[in-house]
Tab-separated table of N, CA and C and ligand atoms in Angstrom:
chain	number	residue	atom	x	y	z
A	5	UNK	N	0.835	-1.276	-0.084
A	5	UNK	CA	0.070	0.093	0.028
A	5	UNK	C	0.654	1.140	-0.268
A	6	UNK	N	0.545	2.205	-0.853
A	6	UNK	CA	1.137	3.258	-0.827
A	6	UNK	C	1.060	3.845	0.499
A	7	UNK	N	2.145	4.782	1.102
A	7	UNK	CA	2.126	5.327	2.369
A	7	UNK	C	1.674	6.253	2.448
A	8	UNK	N	1.188	7.161	1.416
A	8	UNK	CA	0.323	8.401	1.505
A	8	UNK	C	-0.335	8.545	0.111
A	9	UNK	N	-1.675	9.233	0.227
A	9	UNK	CA	-2.162	9.339	-0.775
A	9	UNK	C	-1.683	10.827	-1.467
A	10	UNK	N	-1.893	10.579	-2.879
A	10	UNK	CA	-1.649	11.763	-3.818
A	10	UNK	C	-2.396	12.258	-4.393
A	11	UNK	N	-2.692	13.977	-3.846
A	11	UNK	CA	-3.920	14.525	-4.699
A	11	UNK	C	-3.271	15.219	-5.624
A	12	UNK	N	-3.673	15.103	-7.072
A	12	UNK	CA	-3.285	16.156	-7.938
A	12	UNK	C	-4.436	16.912	-8.678
A	13	UNK	N	-3.979	17.988	-9.283
A	13	UNK	CA	-5.279	18.856	-9.778
A	13	UNK	C	-5.545	20.105	-9.092
A	14	UNK	N	-6.098	20.984	-9.733
A	14	UNK	CA	-6.299	22.655	-9.174
A	14	UNK	C	-8.038	22.459	-8.859
A	15	UNK	N	-8.654	22.065	-9.823
A	15	UNK	CA	-10.173	22.210	-9.678
A	15	UNK	C	-10.590	21.106	-8.616
A	16	UNK	N	-11.813	21.274	-7.792
A	16	UNK	CA	-12.132	20.205	-7.200
A	16	UNK	C	-12.489	19.123	-8.024
A	17	UNK	N	-13.278	19.201	-9.240
A	17	UNK	CA	-13.237	17.995	-9.997
A	17	UNK	C	-11.807	16.975	-10.175
A	18	UNK	N	-11.012	17.621	-10.580
A	18	UNK	CA	-9.705	17.065	-10.626
A	18	UNK	C	-9.073	16.484	-9.638
A	19	UNK	N	-9.455	17.153	-8.322
A	19	UNK	CA	-9.180	16.604	-6.930
A	19	UNK	C	-9.794	15.146	-6.693
A	20	UNK	N	-11.030	15.282	-7.047
A	20	UNK	CA	-11.709	14.121	-6.644
A	20	UNK	C	-11.456	12.710	-7.807
A	21	UNK	N	-11.076	13.604	-8.924
A	21	UNK	CA	-11.030	12.167	-9.953
A	21	UNK	C	-9.408	11.700	-9.910
A	22	UNK	N	-8.739	12.270	-9.123
A	22	UNK	CA	-7.562	11.810	-8.554
A	22	UNK	C	-7.320	11.070	-7.627
A	23	UNK	N	-8.287	11.471	-6.323
A	23	UNK	CA	-8.242	10.585	-5.272
A	23	UNK	C	-9.437	9.417	-5.340
A	24	UNK	N	-10.160	9.356	-6.226
A	24	UNK	CA	-11.269	8.150	-6.218
A	24	UNK	C	-10.340	6.929	-6.342
A	25	UNK	N	-9.437	6.930	-7.514
A	25	UNK	CA	-9.063	5.564	-8.175
A	25	UNK	C	-7.943	5.131	-6.781
A	26	UNK	N	-7.327	6.110	-6.131
A	26	UNK	CA	-6.512	5.680	-4.555
A	26	UNK	C	-7.532	5.239	-3.781
A	27	UNK	N	-8.832	5.839	-3.547
A	27	UNK	CA	-9.569	5.263	-2.222
A	27	UNK	C	-9.882	3.759	-2.905
A	28	UNK	N	-10.260	3.561	-3.985
A	28	UNK	CA	-10.912	2.500	-4.463
A	28	UNK	C	-9.556	1.325	-4.301
A	29	UNK	N	-8.362	1.799	-4.405
A	29	UNK	CA	-7.446	0.683	-4.385
A	29	UNK	C	-7.231	0.285	-2.831
A	30	UNK	N	-7.300	1.459	-2.100
A	30	UNK	CA	-7.105	1.329	-0.422
A	30	UNK	C	-8.255	0.473	0.135
A	31	UNK	N	-9.278	0.362	-0.526
A	31	UNK	CA	-10.653	-0.531	0.002
A	31	UNK	C	-10.875	-1.826	-0.452
A	32	UNK	N	-10.311	-1.821	-1.977
A	32	UNK	CA	-10.664	-3.034	-2.748
A	32	UNK	C	-10.183	-4.497	-2.056
A	33	UNK	N	-11.108	-5.144	-1.887
A	33	UNK	CA	-10.612	-6.571	-1.198
A	33	UNK	C	-11.109	-6.545	0.146
A	34	UNK	N	-11.382	-5.343	0.751
A	34	UNK	CA	-11.358	-5.209	2.175
A	34	UNK	C	-13.049	-5.176	2.587
A	35	UNK	N	-13.358	-6.399	3.105
A	35	UNK	CA	-14.893	-6.364	3.552
A	35	UNK	C	-15.360	-5.557	4.764
A	36	UNK	N	-14.321	-5.191	5.474
A	36	UNK	CA	-14.851	-4.650	7.109
A	36	UNK	C	-15.317	-3.306	6.480
A	37	UNK	N	-16.496	-3.079	6.995
A	37	UNK	CA	-17.061	-1.667	6.493
A	37	UNK	C	-16.475	-0.502	7.470
A	38	UNK	N	-16.434	-0.914	8.482
A	38	UNK	CA	-15.690	0.092	9.633
A	38	UNK	C	-14.274	0.487	9.267
A	39	UNK	N	-13.644	-0.810	8.789
A	39	UNK	CA	-12.022	-0.518	8.349
A	39	UNK	C	-12.111	0.565	7.214
A	40	UNK	N	-13.023	0.331	6.355
A	40	UNK	CA	-13.041	1.115	5.050
A	40	UNK	C	-13.783	2.582	5.068
A	41	UNK	N	-14.493	2.751	6.199
A	41	UNK	CA	-15.115	4.167	6.520
A	41	UNK	C	-13.703	4.879	7.042
A	42	UNK	N	-12.962	4.321	7.893
A	42	UNK	CA	-11.993	4.908	8.733
A	42	UNK	C	-10.923	5.271	7.668
A	43	UNK	N	-10.516	4.778	6.425
A	43	UNK	CA	-9.777	5.218	5.618
A	43	UNK	C	-10.174	6.194	4.741
A	44	UNK	N	-11.604	5.847	4.190
A	44	UNK	CA	-12.344	7.319	3.712
A	44	UNK	C	-12.150	8.425	4.222
A	45	UNK	N	-12.599	8.329	5.670
A	45	UNK	CA	-12.360	9.554	6.537
A	45	UNK	C	-11.020	10.026	6.337
A	46	UNK	N	-9.865	9.128	6.488
A	46	UNK	CA	-8.382	10.015	6.541
A	46	UNK	C	-8.321	10.472	5.121
A	47	UNK	N	-8.466	9.632	3.865
A	47	UNK	CA	-8.230	10.345	2.745
A	47	UNK	C	-8.600	11.638	2.464
A	48	UNK	N	-10.263	11.511	2.998
A	48	UNK	CA	-10.826	13.241	2.555
A	48	UNK	C	-10.523	14.263	3.436
A	49	UNK	N	-10.055	13.756	4.577
A	49	UNK	CA	-9.857	14.687	5.682
A	49	UNK	C	-8.276	15.309	5.288
A	50	UNK	N	-7.496	14.377	5.004
A	50	UNK	CA	-6.253	14.995	4.456
A	50	UNK	C	-6.162	15.277	3.141
A	51	UNK	N	-7.046	14.719	2.400
A	51	UNK	CA	-6.364	14.999	0.927
A	51	UNK	C	-7.287	16.466	0.706
A	52	UNK	N	-8.359	16.749	1.332
A	52	UNK	CA	-8.835	18.059	0.984
A	52	UNK	C	-8.841	19.037	2.233
A	53	UNK	N	-8.463	18.783	3.146
A	53	UNK	CA	-8.038	19.489	4.496
A	53	UNK	C	-9.597	19.976	4.917
A	54	UNK	N	-10.339	19.426	4.714
A	54	UNK	CA	-11.852	19.498	5.359
A	54	UNK	C	-11.605	19.588	6.884
A	55	UNK	N	-12.467	20.287	7.409
A	55	UNK	CA	-12.685	20.580	9.105
A	55	UNK	C	-12.691	19.343	9.777
A	56	UNK	N	-13.671	18.401	9.397
A	56	UNK	CA	-14.068	17.384	9.760
A	56	UNK	C	-14.819	16.454	9.055
A	57	UNK	N	-14.509	15.034	9.145
A	57	UNK	CA	-15.383	13.995	8.091
A	57	UNK	C	-15.280	13.070	8.818
A	58	UNK	N	-16.693	12.414	8.728
A	58	UNK	CA	-17.095	11.319	9.791
A	58	UNK	C	-18.380	10.788	9.256
A	59	UNK	N	-18.524	9.396	9.860
A	59	UNK	CA	-19.615	8.837	9.057
A	59	UNK	C	-20.602	8.562	10.825
A	60	UNK	N	-22.087	8.621	10.637
A	60	UNK	CA	-22.573	7.994	11.733
A	60	UNK	C	-23.674	7.061	11.139
A	61	UNK	N	-23.790	6.031	11.981
A	61	UNK	CA	-24.517	4.734	11.158
A	61	UNK	C	-25.795	4.581	12.461
A	62	UNK	N	-26.837	4.194	11.500
A	62	UNK	CA	-28.084	3.867	11.989
A	62	UNK	C	-28.008	2.542	13.161
A	63	UNK	N	-28.455	3.063	14.296
A	63	UNK	CA	-28.263	2.123	15.639
A	63	UNK	C	-29.800	2.362	16.551
A	64	UNK	N	-30.614	1.508	16.861
A	64	UNK	CA	-31.526	1.998	17.587
A	64	UNK	C	-32.407	3.081	17.386
A	65	UNK	N	-32.558	3.244	16.221
A	65	UNK	CA	-33.099	4.397	15.531
A	65	UNK	C	-32.294	5.753	16.014
A	66	UNK	N	-31.336	5.740	15.852
A	66	UNK	CA	-30.542	6.920	16.296
A	66	UNK	C	-29.432	6.833	15.248
A	67	UNK	N	-29.029	7.742	15.024
A	67	UNK	CA	-27.219	7.785	14.164
A	67	UNK	C	-26.255	7.949	15.527
A	68	UNK	N	-25.531	7.143	15.311
A	68	UNK	CA	-24.353	7.077	16.219
A	68	UNK	C	-23.057	7.123	15.486
A	69	UNK	N	-22.257	8.026	16.220
A	69	UNK	CA	-20.836	8.362	15.523
A	69	UNK	C	-20.169	6.821	15.531
A	70	UNK	N	-19.802	6.935	14.257
A	70	UNK	CA	-18.930	6.053	13.647
A	70	UNK	C	-17.464	6.466	13.239
A	71	UNK	N	-16.480	5.747	12.732
A	71	UNK	CA	-15.230	6.139	12.088
A	71	UNK	C	-15.478	8.162	11.831
A	72	UNK	N	-14.507	8.699	12.295
A	72	UNK	CA	-14.300	10.031	11.786
A	72	UNK	C	-12.861	10.325	11.690
A	73	UNK	N	-12.525	11.672	11.441
A	73	UNK	CA	-11.276	12.593	11.567
A	73	UNK	C	-11.638	13.873	11.748
A	74	UNK	N	-11.088	14.306	12.828
A	74	UNK	CA	-11.493	15.693	13.236
A	74	UNK	C	-11.617	15.830	14.750
A	75	UNK	N	-11.816	16.849	14.991
A	75	UNK	CA	-12.355	17.258	16.304
A	75	UNK	C	-13.538	16.313	16.996
A	76	UNK	N	-13.438	15.684	18.486
A	76	UNK	CA	-14.591	15.312	18.876
A	76	UNK	C	-15.978	15.630	18.555
A	77	UNK	N	-16.792	15.015	18.444
A	77	UNK	CA	-18.124	15.227	17.923
A	77	UNK	C	-19.413	14.496	18.831
A	78	UNK	N	-20.662	15.095	18.584
A	78	UNK	CA	-21.568	14.552	19.347
A	78	UNK	C	-21.782	13.049	18.862
A	79	UNK	N	-22.434	12.279	19.932
A	79	UNK	CA	-22.437	10.916	19.856
A	79	UNK	C	-23.430	10.391	18.962
A	80	UNK	N	-24.742	11.112	19.367
A	80	UNK	CA	-26.068	10.458	19.061
A	80	UNK	C	-26.748	11.674	18.542
A	81	UNK	N	-27.520	11.394	17.171
A	81	UNK	CA	-28.319	12.307	16.606
A	81	UNK	C	-29.748	11.516	16.601
A	82	UNK	N	-30.880	12.123	16.552
A	82	UNK	CA	-32.124	11.438	16.420
A	82	UNK	C	-32.626	11.894	14.872
A	83	UNK	N	-33.532	10.824	14.648
A	83	UNK	CA	-34.170	11.239	13.293
A	83	UNK	C	-34.525	12.621	13.065
A	84	UNK	N	-34.557	13.257	11.999
A	84	UNK	CA	-34.985	14.715	11.994
A	84	UNK	C	-34.119	15.626	12.240
A	85	UNK	N	-33.299	15.339	13.417
A	85	UNK	CA	-32.444	16.526	14.022
A	85	UNK	C	-31.378	16.864	13.537
A	86	UNK	N	-30.959	18.365	13.355
A	86	UNK	CA	-29.563	18.726	12.733
A	86	UNK	C	-29.857	18.329	11.107
A	87	UNK	N	-28.480	18.478	10.556
A	87	UNK	CA	-28.299	18.396	9.411
A	87	UNK	C	-28.315	16.608	9.031
A	88	UNK	N	-27.717	16.052	10.051
A	88	UNK	CA	-27.321	14.713	9.955
A	88	UNK	C	-28.782	13.895	9.819
A	89	UNK	N	-29.844	14.312	10.976
A	89	UNK	CA	-31.086	13.577	10.999
A	89	UNK	C	-31.903	14.042	10.015
A	90	UNK	N	-31.963	15.010	9.437
A	90	UNK	CA	-32.834	15.528	8.513
A	90	UNK	C	-32.341	14.918	7.135
A	91	UNK	N	-31.242	14.852	6.805
A	91	UNK	CA	-30.994	14.039	5.559
A	91	UNK	C	-31.297	12.363	5.730
A	92	UNK	N	-31.225	11.974	6.881
A	92	UNK	CA	-31.718	10.566	7.039
A	92	UNK	C	-33.290	10.431	6.992
A	93	UNK	N	-33.764	11.438	7.485
A	93	UNK	CA	-35.595	11.324	7.639
A	93	UNK	C	-35.868	11.736	6.197
A	94	UNK	N	-35.333	12.434	5.345
A	94	UNK	CA	-35.960	12.956	4.277
A	94	UNK	C	-35.315	12.198	3.133
A	95	UNK	N	-34.331	11.548	3.140
A	95	UNK	CA	-33.563	10.372	2.325
A	95	UNK	C	-32.883	11.247	1.091
A	96	UNK	N	-31.849	12.031	1.493
A	96	UNK	CA	-31.850	13.048	0.730
A	96	UNK	C	-30.319	13.497	0.962
A	97	UNK	N	-29.476	13.997	-0.168
A	97	UNK	CA	-28.141	14.829	0.315
A	97	UNK	C	-28.440	15.983	0.729
A	98	UNK	N	-27.862	16.553	1.867
A	98	UNK	CA	-28.337	17.912	2.304
A	98	UNK	C	-26.736	18.857	2.134
A	99	UNK	N	-27.150	19.746	1.203
A	99	UNK	CA	-25.490	21.024	1.352
A	99	UNK	C	-26.189	22.283	2.146
A	100	UNK	N	-25.387	22.607	2.828
A	100	UNK	CA	-25.614	23.807	3.899
A	100	UNK	C	-24.443	24.874	3.644
A	101	UNK	N	-24.723	25.921	3.105
A	101	UNK	CA	-23.902	27.028	2.858
A	101	UNK	C	-23.378	27.435	4.297
A	102	UNK	N	-24.450	27.800	4.930
A	102	UNK	CA	-24.187	28.563	6.171
A	102	UNK	C	-24.877	27.887	7.289
A	103	UNK	N	-24.317	27.278	8.188
A	103	UNK	CA	-24.744	25.963	9.025
A	103	UNK	C	-25.695	26.877	10.177
A	104	UNK	N	-25.087	28.244	10.616
A	104	UNK	CA	-26.293	29.217	11.326
A	104	UNK	C	-27.509	29.367	10.504
A	105	UNK	N	-27.644	29.444	9.306
A	105	UNK	CA	-28.842	29.417	8.934
A	105	UNK	C	-29.763	28.059	8.794
A	106	UNK	N	-29.135	26.895	9.203
A	106	UNK	CA	-29.944	25.867	8.904
A	106	UNK	C	-30.851	25.655	10.268
A	107	UNK	N	-31.973	25.825	10.257
A	107	UNK	CA	-32.963	25.395	11.555
A	107	UNK	C	-32.333	23.986	11.962
A	108	UNK	N	-31.941	24.169	13.556
A	108	UNK	CA	-31.963	23.131	14.048
A	108	UNK	C	-30.790	22.264	14.047
A	109	UNK	N	-29.583	23.178	13.099
A	109	UNK	CA	-28.422	22.703	13.107
A	109	UNK	C	-27.803	22.276	14.396
A	110	UNK	N	-26.739	20.946	14.443
A	110	UNK	CA	-26.421	20.642	15.652
A	110	UNK	C	-24.683	21.335	15.502
A	111	UNK	N	-24.544	22.263	16.471
A	111	UNK	CA	-23.007	22.747	16.545
A	111	UNK	C	-22.090	22.149	17.160
A	112	UNK	N	-21.291	20.717	16.409
A	112	UNK	CA	-20.211	20.348	17.485
A	112	UNK	C	-19.254	20.938	17.665
A	113	UNK	N	-19.099	22.005	16.572
A	113	UNK	CA	-17.883	23.065	16.827
A	113	UNK	C	-18.294	24.116	16.358
A	114	UNK	N	-17.942	25.537	16.817
A	114	UNK	CA	-18.617	26.626	16.283
A	114	UNK	C	-17.197	26.809	15.185
A	115	UNK	N	-16.587	26.596	14.938
A	115	UNK	CA	-15.708	27.003	13.846
A	115	UNK	C	-16.074	25.990	12.486
A	116	UNK	N	-17.104	25.133	12.393
A	116	UNK	CA	-17.723	24.521	11.221
A	116	UNK	C	-19.143	25.709	10.531
A	117	UNK	N	-18.598	25.929	9.356
A	117	UNK	CA	-19.470	26.968	8.639
A	117	UNK	C	-20.167	26.244	7.720
A	118	UNK	N	-19.675	25.533	6.859
A	118	UNK	CA	-20.545	24.908	5.945
A	118	UNK	C	-20.520	23.521	5.930
A	119	UNK	N	-21.327	22.600	5.529
A	119	UNK	CA	-21.479	21.365	5.582
A	119	UNK	C	-22.159	20.434	4.624
A	120	UNK	N	-21.877	19.120	4.279
A	120	UNK	CA	-22.590	18.374	3.013
A	120	UNK	C	-22.849	17.070	3.787
A	121	UNK	N	-24.112	16.346	4.136
A	121	UNK	CA	-24.330	14.956	4.624
A	121	UNK	C	-25.025	14.142	3.207
A	122	UNK	N	-24.422	13.170	3.348
A	122	UNK	CA	-24.972	12.132	2.211
A	122	UNK	C	-25.718	10.798	2.796
A	123	UNK	N	-26.909	10.379	2.561
A	123	UNK	CA	-27.029	9.273	3.231
A	123	UNK	C	-26.534	7.751	2.597
A	124	UNK	N	-26.487	6.745	3.296
A	124	UNK	CA	-25.586	5.781	2.727
A	124	UNK	C	-26.511	4.580	2.726
A	125	UNK	N	-26.333	3.727	1.774
A	125	UNK	CA	-27.130	2.648	1.628
A	125	UNK	C	-27.093	1.613	1.748
A	126	UNK	N	-27.626	0.330	2.240
A	126	UNK	CA	-27.052	-1.251	1.871
A	126	UNK	C	-27.914	-1.546	0.522
A	127	UNK	N	-27.525	-2.733	0.334
A	127	UNK	CA	-27.845	-3.559	-0.795
A	127	UNK	C	-29.442	-3.458	-1.059
A	128	UNK	N	-29.967	-3.516	0.107
A	128	UNK	CA	-31.728	-3.288	0.036
A	128	UNK	C	-32.000	-1.819	-0.234
A	129	UNK	N	-31.126	-0.959	-0.405
A	129	UNK	CA	-31.580	0.407	-0.705
A	129	UNK	C	-32.030	1.180	0.675
A	130	UNK	N	-31.896	0.450	1.908
A	130	UNK	CA	-32.176	0.929	2.902
A	130	UNK	C	-30.913	2.000	3.674
A	131	UNK	N	-31.142	3.029	4.390
A	131	UNK	CA	-30.029	3.901	4.852
A	131	UNK	C	-29.718	3.363	6.123
A	132	UNK	N	-28.143	3.252	6.099
A	132	UNK	CA	-27.615	2.612	7.432
A	132	UNK	C	-27.066	3.636	7.924
A	133	UNK	N	-27.070	4.547	7.272
A	133	UNK	CA	-25.846	6.023	7.947
A	133	UNK	C	-25.866	7.137	7.054
A	134	UNK	N	-25.065	8.077	7.673
A	134	UNK	CA	-24.590	9.160	6.774
A	134	UNK	C	-23.113	9.434	6.711
A	135	UNK	N	-22.780	9.995	5.904
A	135	UNK	CA	-21.436	10.737	5.606
A	135	UNK	C	-21.446	12.057	5.872
A	136	UNK	N	-20.807	12.756	7.080
A	136	UNK	CA	-21.201	14.156	7.208
A	136	UNK	C	-19.712	14.875	7.215
A	137	UNK	N	-19.657	15.954	6.318
A	137	UNK	CA	-18.328	16.674	6.083
A	137	UNK	C	-18.646	18.157	6.373
A	138	UNK	N	-17.820	18.924	7.109
A	138	UNK	CA	-17.814	20.117	7.751
A	138	UNK	C	-16.495	20.711	7.008
A	139	UNK	N	-16.848	22.043	6.938
A	139	UNK	CA	-15.612	23.063	6.468
A	139	UNK	C	-15.683	24.154	7.380
A	140	UNK	N	-14.553	24.535	7.590
A	140	UNK	CA	-14.366	25.798	8.409
A	140	UNK	C	-14.536	27.391	7.868
A	141	UNK	N	-15.043	27.091	6.430
A	141	UNK	CA	-15.405	28.082	5.468
A	141	UNK	C	-16.641	27.726	5.097
A	142	UNK	N	-17.531	29.150	4.874
A	142	UNK	CA	-18.621	29.327	4.130
A	142	UNK	C	-18.685	28.459	2.755
A	143	UNK	N	-19.678	28.153	2.488
A	143	UNK	CA	-19.950	27.612	0.891
A	143	UNK	C	-19.092	26.971	0.367
A	144	UNK	N	-18.553	25.779	1.031
A	144	UNK	CA	-17.827	25.038	0.355
A	144	UNK	C	-18.224	24.071	-0.405
A	145	UNK	N	-19.616	23.401	-0.058
A	145	UNK	CA	-19.775	22.260	-1.046
A	145	UNK	C	-20.614	22.729	-2.028
A	146	UNK	N	-20.729	21.839	-3.132
A	146	UNK	CA	-22.054	21.994	-3.832
A	146	UNK	C	-22.428	20.682	-4.730
A	147	UNK	N	-23.120	20.713	-5.890
A	147	UNK	CA	-23.225	19.302	-6.589
A	147	UNK	C	-22.186	18.478	-6.921
A	148	UNK	N	-20.777	19.241	-7.258
A	148	UNK	CA	-19.633	18.162	-7.686
A	148	UNK	C	-19.275	17.498	-6.427
A	149	UNK	N	-19.118	18.034	-5.551
A	149	UNK	CA	-19.026	17.227	-4.048
A	149	UNK	C	-20.110	16.036	-4.015
A	150	UNK	N	-21.167	16.214	-4.215
A	150	UNK	CA	-22.357	15.470	-4.095
A	150	UNK	C	-21.921	13.988	-4.854
A	151	UNK	N	-21.722	14.584	-6.168
A	151	UNK	CA	-21.477	13.743	-6.988
A	151	UNK	C	-20.255	12.603	-7.079
A	152	UNK	N	-19.284	13.180	-6.575
A	152	UNK	CA	-18.024	12.481	-6.242
A	152	UNK	C	-18.159	11.835	-4.977
A	153	UNK	N	-18.707	12.257	-4.026
A	153	UNK	CA	-18.773	11.687	-2.830
A	153	UNK	C	-19.618	10.456	-2.762
A	154	UNK	N	-20.652	10.531	-3.618
A	154	UNK	CA	-21.428	9.519	-3.687
A	154	UNK	C	-20.873	8.270	-4.296
A	155	UNK	N	-19.946	8.736	-5.573
A	155	UNK	CA	-18.996	7.460	-6.163
A	155	UNK	C	-18.288	6.824	-5.043
A	156	UNK	N	-17.648	7.826	-3.956
A	156	UNK	CA	-17.003	7.252	-2.928
A	156	UNK	C	-17.762	6.079	-2.132
A	157	UNK	N	-18.873	6.643	-1.574
A	157	UNK	CA	-19.624	5.796	-1.064
A	157	UNK	C	-20.019	4.351	-1.741
A	158	UNK	N	-20.366	4.479	-2.951
A	158	UNK	CA	-20.771	3.197	-3.705
A	158	UNK	C	-19.276	2.186	-3.536
A	159	UNK	N	-18.308	2.857	-3.653
A	159	UNK	CA	-16.771	1.910	-3.804
A	159	UNK	C	-17.100	0.771	-2.400
A	160	UNK	N	-17.647	1.486	-1.410
A	160	UNK	CA	-18.051	0.551	-0.011
A	160	UNK	C	-18.594	-0.318	-0.510
A	161	UNK	N	-19.631	-0.492	-1.237
A	161	UNK	CA	-20.592	-1.310	-1.443
A	161	UNK	C	-20.085	-2.599	-2.891
A	162	UNK	N	-18.883	-2.494	-2.919
A	162	UNK	CA	-18.457	-3.464	-4.115
A	162	UNK	C	-17.614	-4.621	-3.610
B	375	LIG	N1	-23.587	19.444	12.188
B	375	LIG	C1	-24.024	17.989	12.295
B	375	LIG	C2	-23.771	16.900	13.592
B	375	LIG	C3	-22.563	16.716	13.490
B	375	LIG	S1	-21.098	17.221	13.668
B	375	LIG	O1	-21.157	18.490	12.346
B	375	LIG	C4	-19.800	16.376	13.327
B	375	LIG	C5	-25.836	18.212	12.468
B	375	LIG	O2	-26.064	19.360	12.443
B	375	LIG	O3	-26.136	17.168	12.139
């Protein structure tokens, strides 16, 4: 395994296109979901210098903190609460340009300014959790992030 990932490119698209094959190589052949989530978090956190990257998994009808990279975070989120709980409840990707303007946003850190949350599915198309990425800058995420992050999430299911 390569000691570290190498991200090339200037644009967001180029960076994702550079990192996706490396993440694929990293998790190919590994069936342990937690291990793969852990490496995906590290690859995205250090590849893009995001403030926080982490997974929450559905357990006992709550989202429970799973592998992440970044400062400590809240451990449990109820259905419909915060950005994560809303993405889960509505079964949709949510992009928030300014977290202070999202009603009910759960502030794990005051440094977090914008956020993207993507549902994760099992083979039966049921939501098993979410991927949450926070930025310390406003309006970091857009449809390009949603597109490529979904591609990365799909790698886990292969
Ligand atoms: N901000 C999220 C909570 C998780 S932390 O950002 C790590 C939310 O509103 O759901």
